[in-house]
Each structure stands twice: as C-alpha cells, then as structure tokens.
PDB file of C-alpha atoms in Angstrom:
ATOM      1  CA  UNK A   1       0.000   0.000   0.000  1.00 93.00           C
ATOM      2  CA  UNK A   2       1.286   3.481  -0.250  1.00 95.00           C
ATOM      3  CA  UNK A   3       2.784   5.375   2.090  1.00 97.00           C
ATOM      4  CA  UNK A   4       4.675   8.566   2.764  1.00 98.00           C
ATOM      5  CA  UNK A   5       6.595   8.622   5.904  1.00 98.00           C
ATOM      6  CA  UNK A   6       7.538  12.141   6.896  1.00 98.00           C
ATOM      7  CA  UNK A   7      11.017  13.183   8.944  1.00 98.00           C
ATOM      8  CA  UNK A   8      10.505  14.260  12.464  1.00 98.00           C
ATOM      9  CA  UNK A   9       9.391  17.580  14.211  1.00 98.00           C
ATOM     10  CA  UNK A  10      11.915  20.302  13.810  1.00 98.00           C
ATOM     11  CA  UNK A  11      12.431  23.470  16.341  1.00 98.00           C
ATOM     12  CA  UNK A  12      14.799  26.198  14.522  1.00 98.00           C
ATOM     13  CA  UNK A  13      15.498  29.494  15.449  1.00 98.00           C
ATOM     14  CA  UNK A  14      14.596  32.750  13.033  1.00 98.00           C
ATOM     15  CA  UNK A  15      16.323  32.775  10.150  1.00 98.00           C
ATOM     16  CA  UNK A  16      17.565  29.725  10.025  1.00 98.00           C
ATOM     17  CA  UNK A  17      16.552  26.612   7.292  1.00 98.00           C
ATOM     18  CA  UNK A  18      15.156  23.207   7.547  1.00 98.00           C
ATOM     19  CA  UNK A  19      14.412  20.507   5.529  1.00 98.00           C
ATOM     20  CA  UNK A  20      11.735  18.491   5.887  1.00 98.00           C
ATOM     21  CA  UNK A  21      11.896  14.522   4.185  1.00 98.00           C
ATOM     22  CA  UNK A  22       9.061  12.398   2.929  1.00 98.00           C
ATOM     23  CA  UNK A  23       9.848   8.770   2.066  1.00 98.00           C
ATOM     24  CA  UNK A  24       7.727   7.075  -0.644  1.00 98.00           C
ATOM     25  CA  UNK A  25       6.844   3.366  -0.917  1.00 97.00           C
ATOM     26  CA  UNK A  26       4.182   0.967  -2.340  1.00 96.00           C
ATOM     27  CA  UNK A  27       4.068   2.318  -6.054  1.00 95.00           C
ATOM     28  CA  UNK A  28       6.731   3.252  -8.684  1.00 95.00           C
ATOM     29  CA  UNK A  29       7.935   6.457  -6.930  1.00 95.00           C
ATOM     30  CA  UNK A  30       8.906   8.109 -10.481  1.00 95.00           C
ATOM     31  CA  UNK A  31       5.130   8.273 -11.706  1.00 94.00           C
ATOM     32  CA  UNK A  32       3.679  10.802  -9.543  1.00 95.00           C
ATOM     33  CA  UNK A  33       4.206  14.380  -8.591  1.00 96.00           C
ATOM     34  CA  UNK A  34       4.533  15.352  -5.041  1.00 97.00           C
ATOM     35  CA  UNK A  35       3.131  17.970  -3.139  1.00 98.00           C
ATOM     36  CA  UNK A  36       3.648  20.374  -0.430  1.00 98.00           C
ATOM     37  CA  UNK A  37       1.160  21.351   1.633  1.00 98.00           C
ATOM     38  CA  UNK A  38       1.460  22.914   5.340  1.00 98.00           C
ATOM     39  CA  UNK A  39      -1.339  24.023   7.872  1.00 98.00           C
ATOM     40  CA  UNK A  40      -0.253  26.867  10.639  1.00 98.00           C
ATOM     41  CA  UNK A  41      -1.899  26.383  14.125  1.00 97.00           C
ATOM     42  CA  UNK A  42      -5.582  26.954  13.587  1.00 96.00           C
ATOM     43  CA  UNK A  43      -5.415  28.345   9.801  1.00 97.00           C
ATOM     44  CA  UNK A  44      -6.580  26.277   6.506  1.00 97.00           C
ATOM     45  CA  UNK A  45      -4.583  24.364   4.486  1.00 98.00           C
ATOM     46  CA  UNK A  46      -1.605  26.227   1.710  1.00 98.00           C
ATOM     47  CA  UNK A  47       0.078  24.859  -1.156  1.00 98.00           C
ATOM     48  CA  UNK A  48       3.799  25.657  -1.550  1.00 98.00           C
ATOM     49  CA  UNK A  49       4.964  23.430  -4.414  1.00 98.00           C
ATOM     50  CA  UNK A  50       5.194  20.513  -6.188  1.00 97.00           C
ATOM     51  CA  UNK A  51       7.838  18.316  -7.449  1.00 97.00           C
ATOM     52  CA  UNK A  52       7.915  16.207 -10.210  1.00 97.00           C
ATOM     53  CA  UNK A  53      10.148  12.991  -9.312  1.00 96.00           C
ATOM     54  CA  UNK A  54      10.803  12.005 -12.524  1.00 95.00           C
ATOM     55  CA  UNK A  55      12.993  14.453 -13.830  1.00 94.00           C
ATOM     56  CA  UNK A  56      12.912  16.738 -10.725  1.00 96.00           C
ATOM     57  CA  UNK A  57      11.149  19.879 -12.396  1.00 97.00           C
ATOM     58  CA  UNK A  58       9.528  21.906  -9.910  1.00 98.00           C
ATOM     59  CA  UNK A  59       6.786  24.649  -9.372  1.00 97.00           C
ATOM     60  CA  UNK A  60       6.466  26.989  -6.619  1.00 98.00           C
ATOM     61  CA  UNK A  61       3.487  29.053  -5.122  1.00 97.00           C
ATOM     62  CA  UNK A  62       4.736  32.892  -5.418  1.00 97.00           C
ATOM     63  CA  UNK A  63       4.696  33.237  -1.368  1.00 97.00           C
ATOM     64  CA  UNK A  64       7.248  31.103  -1.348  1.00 97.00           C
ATOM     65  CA  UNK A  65       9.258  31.935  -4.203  1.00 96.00           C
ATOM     66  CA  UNK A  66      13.459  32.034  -3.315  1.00 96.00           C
ATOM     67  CA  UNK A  67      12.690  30.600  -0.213  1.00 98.00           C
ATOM     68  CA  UNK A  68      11.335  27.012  -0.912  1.00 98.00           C
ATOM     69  CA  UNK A  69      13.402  23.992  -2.360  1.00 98.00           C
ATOM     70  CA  UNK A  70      11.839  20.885  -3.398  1.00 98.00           C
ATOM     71  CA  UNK A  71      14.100  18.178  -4.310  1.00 98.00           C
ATOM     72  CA  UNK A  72      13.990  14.708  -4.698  1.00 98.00           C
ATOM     73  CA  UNK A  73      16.315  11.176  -4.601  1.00 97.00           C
ATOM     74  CA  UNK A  74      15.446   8.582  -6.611  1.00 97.00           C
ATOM     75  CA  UNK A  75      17.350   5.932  -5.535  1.00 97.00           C
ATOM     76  CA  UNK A  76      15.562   6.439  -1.700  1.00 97.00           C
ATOM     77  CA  UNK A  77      12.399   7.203  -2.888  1.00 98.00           C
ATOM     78  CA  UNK A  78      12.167  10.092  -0.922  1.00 98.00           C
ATOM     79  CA  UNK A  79      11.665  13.717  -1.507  1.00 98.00           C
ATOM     80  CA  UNK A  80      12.498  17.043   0.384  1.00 98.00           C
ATOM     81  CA  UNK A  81      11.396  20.453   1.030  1.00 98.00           C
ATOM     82  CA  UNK A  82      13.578  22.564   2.060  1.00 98.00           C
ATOM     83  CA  UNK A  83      12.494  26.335   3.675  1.00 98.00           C
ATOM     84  CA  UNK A  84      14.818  29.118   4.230  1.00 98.00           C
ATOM     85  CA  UNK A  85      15.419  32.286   6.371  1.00 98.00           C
ATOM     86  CA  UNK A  86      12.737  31.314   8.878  1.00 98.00           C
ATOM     87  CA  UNK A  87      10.177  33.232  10.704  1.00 98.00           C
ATOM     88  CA  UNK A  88       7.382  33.038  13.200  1.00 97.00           C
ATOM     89  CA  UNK A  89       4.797  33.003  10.612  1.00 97.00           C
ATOM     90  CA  UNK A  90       6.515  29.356   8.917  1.00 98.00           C
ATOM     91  CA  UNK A  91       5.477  27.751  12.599  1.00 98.00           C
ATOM     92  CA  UNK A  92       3.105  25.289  10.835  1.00 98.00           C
ATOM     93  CA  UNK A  93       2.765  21.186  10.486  1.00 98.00           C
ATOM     94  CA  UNK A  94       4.031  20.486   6.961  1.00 98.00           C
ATOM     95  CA  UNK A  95       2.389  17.673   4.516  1.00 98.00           C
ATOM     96  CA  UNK A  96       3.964  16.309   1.314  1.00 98.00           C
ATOM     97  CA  UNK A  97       1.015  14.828  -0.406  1.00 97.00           C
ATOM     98  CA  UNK A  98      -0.108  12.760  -3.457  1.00 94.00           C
ATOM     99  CA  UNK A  99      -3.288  15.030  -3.880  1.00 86.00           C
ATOM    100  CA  UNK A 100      -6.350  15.531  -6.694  1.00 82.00           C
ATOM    101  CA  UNK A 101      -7.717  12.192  -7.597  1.00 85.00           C
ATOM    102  CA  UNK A 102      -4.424  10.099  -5.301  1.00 85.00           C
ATOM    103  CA  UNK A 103      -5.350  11.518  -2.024  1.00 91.00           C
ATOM    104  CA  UNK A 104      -2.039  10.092  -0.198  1.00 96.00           C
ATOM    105  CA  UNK A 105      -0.904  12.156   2.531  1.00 97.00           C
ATOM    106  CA  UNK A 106       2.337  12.057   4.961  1.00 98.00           C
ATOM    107  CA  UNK A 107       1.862  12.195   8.549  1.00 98.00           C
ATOM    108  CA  UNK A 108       2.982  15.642   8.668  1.00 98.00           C
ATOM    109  CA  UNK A 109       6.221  17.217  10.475  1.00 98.00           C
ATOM    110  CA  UNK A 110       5.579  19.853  13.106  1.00 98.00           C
ATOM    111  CA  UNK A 111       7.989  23.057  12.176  1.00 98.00           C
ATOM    112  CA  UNK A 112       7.681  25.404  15.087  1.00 98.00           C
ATOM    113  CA  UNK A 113      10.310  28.720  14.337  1.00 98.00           C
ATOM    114  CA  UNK A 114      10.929  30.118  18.402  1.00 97.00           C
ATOM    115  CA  UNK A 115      13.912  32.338  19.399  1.00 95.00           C
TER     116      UNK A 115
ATOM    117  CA  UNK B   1      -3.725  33.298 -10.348  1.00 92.00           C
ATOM    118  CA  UNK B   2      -7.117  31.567  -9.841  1.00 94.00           C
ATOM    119  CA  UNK B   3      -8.738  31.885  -6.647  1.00 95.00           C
ATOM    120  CA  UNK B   4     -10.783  29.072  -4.565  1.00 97.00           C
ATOM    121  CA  UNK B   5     -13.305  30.593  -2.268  1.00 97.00           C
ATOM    122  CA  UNK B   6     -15.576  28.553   0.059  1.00 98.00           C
ATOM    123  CA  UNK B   7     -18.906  29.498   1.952  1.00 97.00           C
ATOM    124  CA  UNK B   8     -19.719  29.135   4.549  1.00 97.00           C
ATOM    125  CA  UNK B   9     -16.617  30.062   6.653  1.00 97.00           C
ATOM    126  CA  UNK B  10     -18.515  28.358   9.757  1.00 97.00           C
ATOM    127  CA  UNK B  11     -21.713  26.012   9.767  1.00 96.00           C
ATOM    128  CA  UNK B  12     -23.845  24.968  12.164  1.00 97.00           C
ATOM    129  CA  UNK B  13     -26.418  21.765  11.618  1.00 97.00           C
ATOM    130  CA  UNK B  14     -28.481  19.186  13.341  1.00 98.00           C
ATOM    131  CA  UNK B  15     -28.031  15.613  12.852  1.00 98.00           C
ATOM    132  CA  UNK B  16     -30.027  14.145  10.342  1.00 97.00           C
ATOM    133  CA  UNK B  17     -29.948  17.892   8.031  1.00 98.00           C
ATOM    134  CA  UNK B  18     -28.931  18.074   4.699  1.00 98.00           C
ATOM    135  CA  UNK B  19     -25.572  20.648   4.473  1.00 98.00           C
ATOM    136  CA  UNK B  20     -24.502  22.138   1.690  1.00 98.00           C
ATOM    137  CA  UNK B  21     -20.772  24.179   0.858  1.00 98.00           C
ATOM    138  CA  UNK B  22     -19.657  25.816  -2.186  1.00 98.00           C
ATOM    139  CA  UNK B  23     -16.897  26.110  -3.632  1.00 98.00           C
ATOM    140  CA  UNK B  24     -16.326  28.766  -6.313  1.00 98.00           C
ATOM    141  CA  UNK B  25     -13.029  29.304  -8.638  1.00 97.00           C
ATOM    142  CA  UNK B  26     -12.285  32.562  -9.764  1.00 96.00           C
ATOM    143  CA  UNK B  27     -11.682  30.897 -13.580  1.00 97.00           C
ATOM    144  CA  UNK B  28     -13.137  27.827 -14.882  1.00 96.00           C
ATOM    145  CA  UNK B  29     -11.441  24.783 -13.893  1.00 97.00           C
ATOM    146  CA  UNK B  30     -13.418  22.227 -15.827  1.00 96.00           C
ATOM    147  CA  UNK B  31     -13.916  19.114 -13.208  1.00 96.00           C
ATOM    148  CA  UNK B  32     -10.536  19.561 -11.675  1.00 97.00           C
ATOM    149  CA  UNK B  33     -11.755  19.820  -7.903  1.00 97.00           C
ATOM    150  CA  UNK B  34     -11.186  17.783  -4.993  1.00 97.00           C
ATOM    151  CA  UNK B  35     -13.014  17.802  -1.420  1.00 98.00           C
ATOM    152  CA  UNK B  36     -10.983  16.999   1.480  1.00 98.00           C
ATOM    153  CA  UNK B  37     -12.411  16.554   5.280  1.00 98.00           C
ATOM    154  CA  UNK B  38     -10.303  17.285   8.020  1.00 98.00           C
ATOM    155  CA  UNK B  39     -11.075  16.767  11.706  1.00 97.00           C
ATOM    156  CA  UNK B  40      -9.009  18.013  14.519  1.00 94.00           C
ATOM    157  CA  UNK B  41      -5.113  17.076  14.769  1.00 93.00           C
ATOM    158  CA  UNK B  42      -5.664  14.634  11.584  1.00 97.00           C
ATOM    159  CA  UNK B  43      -4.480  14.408   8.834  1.00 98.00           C
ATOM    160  CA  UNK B  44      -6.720  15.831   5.039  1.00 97.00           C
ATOM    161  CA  UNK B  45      -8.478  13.070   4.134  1.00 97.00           C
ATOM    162  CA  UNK B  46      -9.569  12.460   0.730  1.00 97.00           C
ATOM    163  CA  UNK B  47     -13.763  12.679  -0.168  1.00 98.00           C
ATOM    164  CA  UNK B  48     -14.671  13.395  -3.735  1.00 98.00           C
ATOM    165  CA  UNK B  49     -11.843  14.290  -6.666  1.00 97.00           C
ATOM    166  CA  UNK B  50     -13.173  14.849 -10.282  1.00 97.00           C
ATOM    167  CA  UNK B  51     -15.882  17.110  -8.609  1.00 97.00           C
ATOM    168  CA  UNK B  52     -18.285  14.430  -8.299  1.00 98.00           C
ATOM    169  CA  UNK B  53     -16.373  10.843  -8.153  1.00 97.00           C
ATOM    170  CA  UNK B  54     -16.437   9.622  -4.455  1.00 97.00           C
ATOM    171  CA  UNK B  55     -13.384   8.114  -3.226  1.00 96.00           C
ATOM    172  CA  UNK B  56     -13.513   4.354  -2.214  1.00 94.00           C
ATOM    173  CA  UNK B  57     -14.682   4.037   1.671  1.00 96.00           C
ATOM    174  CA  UNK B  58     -16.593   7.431   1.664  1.00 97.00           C
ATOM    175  CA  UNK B  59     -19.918   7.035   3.118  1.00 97.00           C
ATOM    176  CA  UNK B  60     -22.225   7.393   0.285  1.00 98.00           C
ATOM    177  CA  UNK B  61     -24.140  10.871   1.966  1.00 98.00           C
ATOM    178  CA  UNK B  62     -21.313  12.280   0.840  1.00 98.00           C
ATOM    179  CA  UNK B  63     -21.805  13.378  -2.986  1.00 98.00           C
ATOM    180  CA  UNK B  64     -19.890  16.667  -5.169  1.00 98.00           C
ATOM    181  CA  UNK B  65     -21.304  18.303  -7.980  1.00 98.00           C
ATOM    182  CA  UNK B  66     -20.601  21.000 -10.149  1.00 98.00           C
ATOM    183  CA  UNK B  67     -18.220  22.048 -13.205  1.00 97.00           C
ATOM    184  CA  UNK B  68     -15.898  25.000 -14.769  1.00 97.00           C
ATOM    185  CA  UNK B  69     -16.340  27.902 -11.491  1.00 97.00           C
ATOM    186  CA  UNK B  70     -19.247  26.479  -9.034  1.00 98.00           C
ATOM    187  CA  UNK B  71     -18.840  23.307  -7.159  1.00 98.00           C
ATOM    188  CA  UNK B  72     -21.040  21.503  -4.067  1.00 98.00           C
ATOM    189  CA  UNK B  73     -20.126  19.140  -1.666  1.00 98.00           C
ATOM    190  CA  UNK B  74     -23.465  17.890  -0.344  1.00 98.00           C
ATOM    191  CA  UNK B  75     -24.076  15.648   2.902  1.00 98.00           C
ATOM    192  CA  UNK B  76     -27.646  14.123   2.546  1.00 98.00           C
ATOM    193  CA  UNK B  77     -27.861  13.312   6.107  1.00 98.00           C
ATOM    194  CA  UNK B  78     -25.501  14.960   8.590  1.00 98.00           C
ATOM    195  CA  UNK B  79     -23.595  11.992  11.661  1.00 98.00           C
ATOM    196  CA  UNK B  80     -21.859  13.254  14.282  1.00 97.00           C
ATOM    197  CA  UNK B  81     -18.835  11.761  12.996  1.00 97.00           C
ATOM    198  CA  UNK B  82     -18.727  14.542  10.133  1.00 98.00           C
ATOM    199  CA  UNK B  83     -17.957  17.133  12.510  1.00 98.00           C
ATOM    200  CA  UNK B  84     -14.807  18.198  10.556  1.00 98.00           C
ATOM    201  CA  UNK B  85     -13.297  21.011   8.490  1.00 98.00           C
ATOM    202  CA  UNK B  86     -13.944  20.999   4.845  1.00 98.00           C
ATOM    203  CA  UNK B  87     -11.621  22.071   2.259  1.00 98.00           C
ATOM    204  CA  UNK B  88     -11.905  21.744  -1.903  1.00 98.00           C
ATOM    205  CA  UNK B  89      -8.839  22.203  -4.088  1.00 97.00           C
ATOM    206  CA  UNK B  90      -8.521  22.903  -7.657  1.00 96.00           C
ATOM    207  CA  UNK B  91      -5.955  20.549  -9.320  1.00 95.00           C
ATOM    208  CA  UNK B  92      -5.997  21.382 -13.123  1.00 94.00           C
ATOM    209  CA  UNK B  93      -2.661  23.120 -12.985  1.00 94.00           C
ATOM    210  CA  UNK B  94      -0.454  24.991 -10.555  1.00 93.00           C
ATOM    211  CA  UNK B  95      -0.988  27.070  -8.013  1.00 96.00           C
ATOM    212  CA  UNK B  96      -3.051  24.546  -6.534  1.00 96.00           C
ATOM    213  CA  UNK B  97      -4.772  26.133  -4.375  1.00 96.00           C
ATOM    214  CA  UNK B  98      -6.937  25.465  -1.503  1.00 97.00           C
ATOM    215  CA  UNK B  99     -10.415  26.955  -0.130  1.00 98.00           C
ATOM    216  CA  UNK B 100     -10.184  28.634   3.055  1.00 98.00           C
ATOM    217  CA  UNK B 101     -12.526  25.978   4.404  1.00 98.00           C
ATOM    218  CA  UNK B 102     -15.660  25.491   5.734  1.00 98.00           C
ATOM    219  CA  UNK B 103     -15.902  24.136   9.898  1.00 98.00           C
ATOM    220  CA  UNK B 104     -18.661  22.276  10.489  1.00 98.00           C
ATOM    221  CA  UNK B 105     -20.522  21.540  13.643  1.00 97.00           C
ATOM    222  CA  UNK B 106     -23.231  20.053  15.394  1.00 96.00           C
ATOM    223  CA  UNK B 107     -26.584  22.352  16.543  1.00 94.00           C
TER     224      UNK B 107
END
C-alpha cells in the first residue's frame, strides 16, 4: 500500500533553514508528482509546491518563491522540502502529499520557528 | 492566479440535516476539484476528486457536484462523525490552491 513517511518535528530558530523529508513506498515512486502542503496552528490548508520525481522539475506558489526547495532522490524514494530564512509566521505542520484524484498524505512534520 | 473561495466560513447543523458548501473558482477549472475533510489534529483526508467521483470508503451521503467555477459538496444526512473542516482544491494546474474551508458543527 502506499505510504509517505515524513522526517521528524523540527524546532529552529529565526532565520535559520530546515528541511523536511518524505519517504515514498508501495508504487513506482517516479510516476507521480509530489506535493507540499502545510497548515499553521488553527489556519486552513496552503500549497507551496510541487515536485515532479521524474525528472525533478519543480513549481512553486509565489509566497514562497526564493525561499522554498523541493528536491527529490530517486534511488531512496524520498523527496524534500527545504524552507529558508525562517520566521514566526513558517510555525506550521508540513504535509507532502499525493493530492487531486491520489489523495495520499504524509503524517505531517511539526515546524515550530521560536527564538 | 485563480482563486478558490468557500462558503460558509462556519456552519452549524443538526443531525439528520442536509448541508450544503460551495466552492467557487475565480476561472473555470473544468472538473478539476477535490473535497478533502479534516477533523481536529488529523491528517486531510480524501472525499470526492473529479468534482463528483467519491473516493472508495466514503460514506455514500457524501456526494460533489458542479463544473468549470461552481462546485457543491453535499451531505444528505448529517452523523456526528462529520464534525470536521472541509476544504476543496482545484488541481488542473499549478498554483493549486486550496479553499479557506468550511468548519462544520453540530446544533
């Protein structure tokens, strides 16, 4: 069956980065895109990007434009997210997801930015 | 960019109504819309995609309708268990954005 298993919860300090993982498994890991999705305490859900694993093309929402890197590694099956120069405001639980008609979803990895 | 906007923000029903959210895009999206539930500290779970196709496992009082900018989720008879957040999601190309979503909860 598939699953996405998601690296653990992160604390970092303003400005700093982090990279988030998301490990594939149960289909052929090069024929879908991947998402990013994250969800701030008590706010809706946001798209940041997606990443095509295949040949590792990528498209960003403008909010996150310079800051966001999506990459992937083929021979893990997995695929990252990286966000820079942090802030209070990227405090959030962050999803990579297999969304429209897929509907897979990671656990989610808590990102909370504190000084 | 196209926008997704849902209303209600906030609903309020008693078990056993009929509930209704919308879901309009700002540009025609042709079919490409996907419902997701959400209940507290969970994970988005998957409901309709296509606009109208229910996913496997979804209780059938769930149903979606709708095409190009105006889309419904519909649940014919509201359970407790649907107390939830509700979001739809235009897929047809990126951004792919979300609604703001729609809270549901029992009268």
């Amino acid at each position: 069956q598939v699953q996405l298993v998601q690296s653990g919860a992160e604390v970092k300090k303003p400005g700093a980065s982090v990279k988030v993982s998301c490990k594939a498994s149960g289909y052929t890991f090069t024929s879908y895109y991947m998402h990013w999705v994250r969800q701030a305490p008590g706010q809706g859900l946001e798209w940041m990007g997606i990443i095509n694993p295949s040949g590792g093309s990528t498209s960003y929402a403008q909010k996150f434009q310079g800051r966001v890197t999506m990459t992937r590694d083929t021979s893990t099956s997995t695929v990252y997210m990286e966000l820079s120069s942090l802030r209070s405001e990227d405090t959030a639980v962050y999803y990579c997801a297999m969304t429209g008609e897929l509907g897979y979803w990671g656990q989610g990895t808590l990102v909370t930015v504190s000084s | 960019d196209i926008q997704m906007t849902q209303s209600p923000s906030s609903l309020s029903a008693s078990v056993g109504d009929r509930v209704t959210i919308t879901c309009r895009a700002s540009q025609g999206i042709s079919n490409y819309l996907a419902w997701y539930q959400q209940k507290p500290g969970k994970v988005p779970k998957l409901l309709i995609y296509a606009a109208s196709t229910l996913q496997s496992g979804v209780p059938s009082r769930f149903s979606g309708s709708g095409s190009g900018t105006d889309f419904t989720l519909t649940i014919s008879s509201l359970q407790p268990e649907d107390v939830a957040t509700y979001y739809c999601q235009k897929y047809n190309s990126a951004p792919y954005s979300f609604g703001q979503g729609t809270k549901l909860e029992i009268k």
